[in-house]
Amino acid sequence: MRFILAAMKKQSPQASKKRTAKAPQSRGKQRPKKKPKGKRLPWLRFLLKWLVLLGVVASIPFALWVWWLDSQVVARFEGQKWQVPAEVYSAPTVLRDGSPWRKEDLESLLEDVGYRFGRNSQNVGWAARSASKVSAHLRPFTDHDGYHPQSRRIFSFENGLLRISGLNGERYETAVLEPQKIGYLYSGNTESRDILSYEQIPESLINILIATEDRDFFDHIGISFTGIARAAMVNMTSGARRQGGSTLTQQLIKNMYLTSERTYTRKLTEVIMALLLERHYSKEAILTAYVNEVYLAQEGNSALHGFAAASQFFFARPLNELNIDEQALLVGMVKGPSLYNPRRNPERSKQRRNVVLDLLYQQGRLSSQSVAVLKKQPIRLASKTKRKTIFGDYLDLVAMQLEKDFSSAELATENLRIYTGLDVRAQKAAIDVMHAQVAQLEHQDSSLKGLQGAMVVTDRRTGQVRAIVGSSDDYYSGFNRSLAAVRPIGSLVKPSIYLAAIASGRYSWWDRVQDEPKQFKVGNTLWEPQNYGRTSHGTVPLYLALAKSYNLATIDLANQLGFDRVGDTLRQLGVKRPFTMYPSVALGSIELSPFEVARLYQPIASTGASSELGVVLSVMDQSGKILKRFDRKTDVPFTDASLAVTLAGMTKVPQIGTAKASQAVFPSLRFAAKTGTTNDQRDSWFVAITDEYSSTVWLGKDENVPMSITGSSGAQRVWINFAKQLPQGSLPRALPTGARYFTVANDTFELAAERCDDKIELPFIRGTEPRSSTSCLWPF
């Protein structure tokens, strides 16, 4: 009260004077005056000032730390969030009405791409089958050719040919299955992801994730006090740590920014960064990042991140096609990816899935009846694909082509999409038959133990590589013999020589050459070639010399043309490997890889439509922008007519020559072929050209030692089984302008009448056909 009065006196000096004047004189001894408490305020203020100052000074490092954390949050989230390796895709599978297909092949293909067979085939990604038909709701997709809408098609099979129709019975020329992801180009990267936008995340997955991991996600500020309290209550009542209080935002921070150490400092960092992340970004952006970031499994050496990648890995289906129980299984794995991995721990995974379903019921997101039905569902995992086993050789080829245009860092981190010409059906057939046939040959002859093989299949018209096999091993070995096994090609060189002769205009298939012993001086030695059977056949027509693969007749033709001309022809057909043109090159001493042989034959197979082999069609970034298209130049210095006449002449090889075994298996198939066997039978080769494909097969041993098989008894058998598994179409008979078929008498160069017996139909370049004709009647 004294202080109040004192303050009032200070505030009113006049009143103070009046009181002083009226105040009576003090009587007796005066009491000592106490020191007013107000006098202590300066010390208190001084202390408070220093405390505030010290607090400010002490908060500067903390503020700087928070500022640094804020910059880290923004930089990581705004910049490239994930280093995603380039994804490699096959070509779309184009189903053509009237093409050779088997019902079981189409069913297998649909299953491989993740289609499920059931009654609800009206849903995208589902199919149904009957005894004679298959119906499917084909998925929409986007590639470098644009957007392909979804469609429902019915496929029937009549006499081995495919018929495509709609639900109303309308006939369609084609149906297209989406490209299949065949692998990644890692370049050292050890993470796999399939990136989704928020719009691509199924709403059902969002509901399951929030119900299980963070039911207050859309309400909290990055940390949830109610979630922490709820977790504490559960843990206290259960006597164990059964529930955590971390939000999805905190989990994302831990996954994207922090280590897994358990310290108070790390937890404080996590909380602050979660608050900062929520301050800068929307709930949708945070949830999208979580769905793409969360770790769910290990695939070999690669860590599997994100629900989309996990969906493909475990179910071989897009995330939006999974059932509720399957999405619940994936969400349940978040708690312990290894512990609840359905491949390793199927029962534990199922129990965890059911816990998630119970949570959905408790929160009113599912009815009790629905939960009961979903709990009864078995876990239906896709068969574990071995991408490198099936497609490893092709990925080698992709990497080889792209290294000229893209750095390894771009391929490892930029999430590029690489579209190739791979035909999944052809690739699987090639792999299967190579493994099976080599195993059978080894079983039949123990001396063939260790036999290896390679195969290159190209599109006959475009030159796109449809399949490639680099080994006969059951697993991808890393040594791709289709690219790296450089061996003598033997008689596979011969069609090039006959092309040079026909293209010169001085020869036709009816013209004769001498199949007689000859000697050639090479340096200081004499080279004397021989036929395979060490017999000669005298004067023979060109078509027979090629069909029977006569060495002496071919070397005679090469000598007439000039060996330099033969060398020029090989280079014009695409041989880029340096070689010296000795006479022995005309009989196949030139060494090429199976891939180079396939390129050598491509101009003939396509009759000039393509000369180079294509692997990658285009490269797109993650936004769908095309970064590069790979268009191949066609530069073949031969006319379409000369190439077509050469190809037509090669059809005599299976009809009457060294590939008769193939024609016997496919009597109605019109195709061109050539067998090849090198000295001492060290290499077995076979090339076959049908309407769709040009196939090159090689068999041999890495030690380059003699074998007991030839081109006919070895490599040809691989192709026969390939054509059985992948039905082939006949080459068209039509010839381009400047060429035509004529029936010629075998003993005289005359056009033969229909009644003639000794005759043959041959293709000719216009102007090289016979000028006279015979009626095959005796004159009277």
XYZ file of N, CA and C in Angstrom, residues 390-395 397 422 426-427 430-431 455-457 465-470 480 482-483 595:
75
model
N 15.540 -63.865 -68.974
C 14.803 -63.867 -70.237
C 15.275 -62.761 -71.168
N 15.525 -61.588 -70.626
C 15.791 -60.425 -71.458
C 17.207 -59.855 -71.304
N 18.042 -60.516 -70.540
C 19.379 -59.973 -70.286
C 20.183 -59.717 -71.543
N 20.128 -60.656 -72.495
C 20.887 -60.483 -73.743
C 20.368 -59.295 -74.542
N 19.061 -59.120 -74.533
C 18.494 -57.987 -75.275
C 18.861 -56.666 -74.609
N 18.865 -56.640 -73.275
C 19.254 -55.423 -72.559
C 20.695 -55.045 -72.860
N 22.099 -55.385 -75.696
C 22.013 -54.743 -77.001
C 21.488 -53.319 -76.877
N 11.567 -55.307 -79.299
C 11.514 -56.682 -78.806
C 10.108 -57.272 -78.927
N 8.430 -63.901 -79.403
C 9.566 -64.454 -80.125
C 10.754 -64.681 -79.181
N 10.963 -63.761 -78.249
C 12.086 -63.889 -77.317
C 11.941 -65.142 -76.457
N 12.522 -68.261 -78.565
C 13.939 -68.437 -78.890
C 14.718 -68.974 -77.695
N 14.458 -68.410 -76.518
C 15.132 -68.873 -75.297
C 14.803 -70.341 -75.034
N 21.315 -66.809 -81.065
C 20.237 -66.653 -82.040
C 19.823 -65.195 -82.122
N 19.623 -64.724 -83.338
C 19.151 -63.358 -83.577
C 17.950 -63.443 -84.504
N 16.828 -62.873 -84.060
C 15.604 -62.874 -84.859
C 15.239 -61.434 -85.166
N 15.213 -55.809 -84.301
C 15.593 -57.053 -83.631
C 14.444 -57.461 -82.718
N 13.842 -58.596 -83.011
C 12.682 -59.067 -82.256
C 13.075 -59.972 -81.091
N 14.192 -60.665 -81.221
C 14.648 -61.546 -80.145
C 16.137 -61.773 -80.302
N 16.782 -62.016 -79.173
C 18.213 -62.296 -79.219
C 18.567 -63.217 -78.060
N 19.329 -64.266 -78.359
C 19.772 -65.223 -77.356
C 21.288 -65.296 -77.439
N 21.949 -65.090 -76.299
C 23.407 -65.064 -76.295
C 24.056 -66.261 -75.656
N 27.461 -62.491 -73.991
C 26.463 -62.508 -75.043
C 27.119 -62.938 -76.351
N 25.818 -63.777 -79.141
C 25.234 -63.214 -80.361
C 25.964 -61.950 -80.782
N 26.612 -61.278 -79.814
C 27.382 -60.065 -80.112
C 28.879 -60.312 -80.102
N 25.066 -61.572 -84.749
C 24.391 -60.304 -84.991
C 24.827 -59.712 -86.331
